[in-house]
């Protein structure tokens, strides 16, 4: 089955560890992962990885994508350099295409007003409150939250973040989704057998 690509935003200081579970298993499920940066110029992650974006942000169209993933980055807290990515998230959501934001990217979405009327989470409530956004009453103390096509999570929850992405895109569901989460979040060896059986039959 042909699927539209998943777009992974990359920018200087992006947090390498926050999206690896999601992108690895999306790729295994047949999704092309396309990196998109501020321009076509290489960027460098917090971990020092140098990444050449496949395309510039301005060239990304929601109609040609399954999902936009926004990782955290020091730059989200340092100014407005990444504001165009938050505006692109608005464009995606307005078009009915999902967005997944983790860690500092949730601050960018808060500033853009995208969390004012959606349930959401982040690192901690006062982290978002410092932006002056209007969605404080919708903050949820949870590992990850999905509301109307928008997934949010804090920096310590890359596995829960991936779980919500898989659920939203239908990569895994039910017992298999639960088993994937138990394996990678809880190191539950019994969950491996469930996944192995599902892959063998799938």
CSV table of C-alpha atoms in Angstrom, one decimal:
chain,number,residue,atom,x,y,z
A,1,UNK,CA,0.0,0.0,0.0
A,2,UNK,CA,1.4,3.4,-1.0
A,3,UNK,CA,1.6,5.9,1.8
A,4,UNK,CA,2.4,9.6,1.8
A,5,UNK,CA,5.7,10.4,3.5
A,6,UNK,CA,6.1,11.5,7.1
A,7,UNK,CA,7.9,14.8,7.4
A,8,UNK,CA,10.4,15.1,10.3
A,9,UNK,CA,11.5,18.6,11.0
A,10,UNK,CA,15.2,19.1,11.6
A,11,UNK,CA,16.9,22.3,12.8
A,12,UNK,CA,20.0,23.2,14.7
A,13,UNK,CA,20.0,21.8,18.3
A,14,UNK,CA,17.1,19.4,17.6
A,15,UNK,CA,16.9,16.6,20.2
A,16,UNK,CA,18.0,13.4,18.5
A,17,UNK,CA,16.5,11.0,21.0
A,18,UNK,CA,12.9,12.3,21.0
A,19,UNK,CA,11.8,10.9,17.6
A,20,UNK,CA,13.9,7.8,17.0
A,21,UNK,CA,11.3,5.2,18.1
A,22,UNK,CA,8.7,6.9,16.0
A,23,UNK,CA,10.6,7.3,12.8
A,24,UNK,CA,12.3,3.8,13.0
A,25,UNK,CA,9.0,2.0,13.3
A,26,UNK,CA,7.2,4.2,10.8
A,27,UNK,CA,9.9,3.4,8.3
A,28,UNK,CA,9.5,-0.3,9.1
A,29,UNK,CA,5.7,0.1,8.5
A,30,UNK,CA,6.4,1.4,5.0
A,31,UNK,CA,6.5,5.2,5.5
A,32,UNK,CA,9.2,7.2,3.8
A,33,UNK,CA,10.7,9.6,6.4
A,34,UNK,CA,11.6,12.9,4.8
A,35,UNK,CA,13.6,15.5,6.7
A,36,UNK,CA,12.7,19.1,6.3
A,37,UNK,CA,14.8,22.0,7.5
A,38,UNK,CA,14.7,25.8,7.5
A,39,UNK,CA,16.4,25.6,4.1
A,40,UNK,CA,18.4,23.0,2.2
A,41,UNK,CA,21.5,23.7,4.3
A,42,UNK,CA,22.7,21.0,6.8
A,43,UNK,CA,21.7,21.3,10.4
A,44,UNK,CA,23.4,19.9,13.6
A,45,UNK,CA,21.5,18.1,16.3
A,46,UNK,CA,22.1,18.5,20.1
A,47,UNK,CA,24.1,15.2,19.8
A,48,UNK,CA,26.3,16.6,17.1
A,49,UNK,CA,24.8,14.7,14.2
A,50,UNK,CA,25.0,16.7,10.9
A,51,UNK,CA,21.8,16.2,8.8
A,52,UNK,CA,21.2,17.3,5.3
A,53,UNK,CA,17.4,18.1,5.0
A,54,UNK,CA,15.7,16.4,2.1
A,55,UNK,CA,13.7,19.5,1.5
A,56,UNK,CA,13.1,23.0,2.8
A,57,UNK,CA,10.1,23.8,5.0
A,58,UNK,CA,8.6,26.2,2.4
A,59,UNK,CA,8.4,23.3,0.0
A,60,UNK,CA,6.4,21.0,2.3
A,61,UNK,CA,2.7,20.7,1.5
A,62,UNK,CA,0.2,19.1,3.8
A,63,UNK,CA,-1.5,17.4,0.9
A,64,UNK,CA,1.7,15.5,0.2
A,65,UNK,CA,2.3,14.3,3.8
A,66,UNK,CA,0.9,11.9,6.3
A,67,UNK,CA,2.3,13.7,9.4
A,68,UNK,CA,4.6,16.5,10.5
A,69,UNK,CA,6.8,15.7,13.5
A,70,UNK,CA,8.4,18.5,15.4
A,71,UNK,CA,11.1,17.5,17.9
A,72,UNK,CA,12.3,19.7,20.7
A,73,UNK,CA,15.4,21.9,20.4
A,74,UNK,CA,17.2,24.6,22.4
A,75,UNK,CA,16.2,27.0,19.7
A,76,UNK,CA,12.5,26.8,20.6
A,77,UNK,CA,13.4,28.5,23.9
A,78,UNK,CA,15.9,30.9,22.4
A,79,UNK,CA,13.7,33.1,20.3
A,80,UNK,CA,11.6,33.0,17.2
A,81,UNK,CA,13.9,31.3,14.7
A,82,UNK,CA,11.7,28.2,14.7
A,83,UNK,CA,8.3,30.1,14.5
A,84,UNK,CA,7.9,29.1,10.8
A,85,UNK,CA,7.7,25.5,11.9
A,86,UNK,CA,4.8,26.3,14.3
A,87,UNK,CA,3.1,28.2,11.4
A,88,UNK,CA,3.6,25.1,9.2
A,89,UNK,CA,1.9,23.0,12.0
A,90,UNK,CA,-1.1,25.3,11.8
A,91,UNK,CA,-1.2,24.9,8.0
A,92,UNK,CA,-1.1,21.1,8.5
A,93,UNK,CA,-3.9,21.0,11.1
A,94,UNK,CA,-6.1,23.4,9.1
A,95,UNK,CA,-5.7,21.0,6.2
A,96,UNK,CA,-6.7,18.0,8.4
A,97,UNK,CA,-3.2,16.5,8.4
A,98,UNK,CA,-1.8,15.5,11.8
A,99,UNK,CA,1.1,17.0,13.7
A,100,UNK,CA,3.2,15.5,16.5
A,101,UNK,CA,5.2,17.9,18.8
A,102,UNK,CA,7.4,16.9,21.7
A,103,UNK,CA,9.3,18.8,24.3
A,104,UNK,CA,10.3,22.4,23.3
A,105,UNK,CA,8.2,22.2,20.1
A,106,UNK,CA,5.1,22.4,22.4
A,107,UNK,CA,6.2,25.9,23.4
A,108,UNK,CA,6.3,26.9,19.8
A,109,UNK,CA,2.8,25.6,19.3
A,110,UNK,CA,1.6,27.4,22.4
A,111,UNK,CA,2.9,30.7,21.1
A,112,UNK,CA,1.2,30.0,17.8
A,113,UNK,CA,-2.1,29.5,19.6
A,114,UNK,CA,-2.5,25.9,18.6
A,115,UNK,CA,-2.9,24.6,22.2
A,116,UNK,CA,-5.5,27.2,23.3
A,117,UNK,CA,-8.5,24.9,22.4
A,118,UNK,CA,-6.9,21.4,22.4
A,119,UNK,CA,-6.0,19.2,25.3
A,120,UNK,CA,-2.2,18.8,25.4
A,121,UNK,CA,0.8,18.1,27.6
A,122,UNK,CA,4.5,19.1,27.7
A,123,UNK,CA,7.4,18.9,30.1
A,124,UNK,CA,5.4,20.6,32.8
A,125,UNK,CA,2.5,23.0,32.9
A,126,UNK,CA,4.4,26.2,33.9
A,127,UNK,CA,6.8,25.7,31.0
A,128,UNK,CA,3.9,26.4,28.7
A,129,UNK,CA,2.3,29.0,31.0
A,130,UNK,CA,5.4,31.1,30.7
A,131,UNK,CA,4.4,31.8,27.1
A,132,UNK,CA,1.2,33.5,28.2
A,133,UNK,CA,-0.8,31.2,26.0
A,134,UNK,CA,-4.6,30.7,26.6
A,135,UNK,CA,-4.7,27.0,26.9
A,136,UNK,CA,-3.6,26.4,30.5
A,137,UNK,CA,-7.0,24.9,31.5
A,138,UNK,CA,-6.5,22.3,28.8
A,139,UNK,CA,-3.1,21.1,30.1
A,140,UNK,CA,-3.2,17.3,31.0
A,141,UNK,CA,-0.7,15.6,33.3
A,142,UNK,CA,-0.1,12.6,31.0
A,143,UNK,CA,2.8,11.0,29.1
A,144,UNK,CA,1.4,12.0,25.8
A,145,UNK,CA,-1.9,13.5,24.6
A,146,UNK,CA,-3.8,13.4,21.3
A,147,UNK,CA,-6.6,15.8,20.5
A,148,UNK,CA,-8.0,16.4,17.0
A,149,UNK,CA,-5.0,15.5,15.1
A,150,UNK,CA,-2.4,17.0,17.4
A,151,UNK,CA,-0.1,14.9,19.5
A,152,UNK,CA,2.0,16.4,22.3
A,153,UNK,CA,4.5,14.9,24.8
A,154,UNK,CA,7.2,15.9,27.2
A,155,UNK,CA,10.9,15.3,26.7
A,156,UNK,CA,11.1,12.1,28.8
A,157,UNK,CA,8.3,10.3,26.9
A,158,UNK,CA,9.7,9.4,23.4
A,159,UNK,CA,8.1,6.0,23.6
A,160,UNK,CA,4.6,7.3,24.5
A,161,UNK,CA,5.0,9.9,21.8
A,162,UNK,CA,5.7,7.1,19.3
A,163,UNK,CA,2.7,5.1,20.7
A,164,UNK,CA,0.3,8.0,20.0
A,165,UNK,CA,1.7,8.4,16.4
A,166,UNK,CA,1.3,4.7,15.7
A,167,UNK,CA,-2.3,4.8,17.1
A,168,UNK,CA,-3.2,7.9,15.0
A,169,UNK,CA,-1.8,6.6,11.8
A,170,UNK,CA,-3.1,3.0,12.4
A,171,UNK,CA,0.4,1.5,12.3
A,172,UNK,CA,-0.4,-0.6,15.4
A,173,UNK,CA,-3.6,-0.9,17.4
A,174,UNK,CA,-5.2,-2.8,20.3
A,175,UNK,CA,-3.1,-5.6,21.8
A,176,UNK,CA,-0.2,-5.1,19.4
A,177,UNK,CA,0.1,-1.3,20.2
A,178,UNK,CA,0.0,-2.1,23.9
A,179,UNK,CA,2.6,-4.8,23.5
A,180,UNK,CA,4.9,-2.5,21.6
A,181,UNK,CA,4.7,0.1,24.3
A,182,UNK,CA,5.3,-2.4,27.1
A,183,UNK,CA,8.3,-3.8,25.3
A,184,UNK,CA,10.0,-0.4,24.7
A,185,UNK,CA,8.8,1.5,27.8
A,186,UNK,CA,8.7,-1.2,30.4
A,187,UNK,CA,11.2,-3.7,29.0
A,188,UNK,CA,8.5,-6.4,29.3
A,189,UNK,CA,10.0,-9.4,27.5
A,190,UNK,CA,6.6,-11.1,27.3
A,191,UNK,CA,5.4,-8.3,25.0
A,192,UNK,CA,7.9,-9.4,22.4
A,193,UNK,CA,6.0,-12.6,21.6
A,194,UNK,CA,2.9,-10.6,20.9
A,195,UNK,CA,4.8,-8.4,18.4
A,196,UNK,CA,6.5,-11.3,16.8
A,197,UNK,CA,3.2,-13.1,16.3
A,198,UNK,CA,1.6,-10.0,14.8
A,199,UNK,CA,4.5,-9.5,12.4
A,200,UNK,CA,4.5,-13.1,11.3
A,201,UNK,CA,0.8,-12.9,10.5
A,202,UNK,CA,0.8,-9.5,9.1
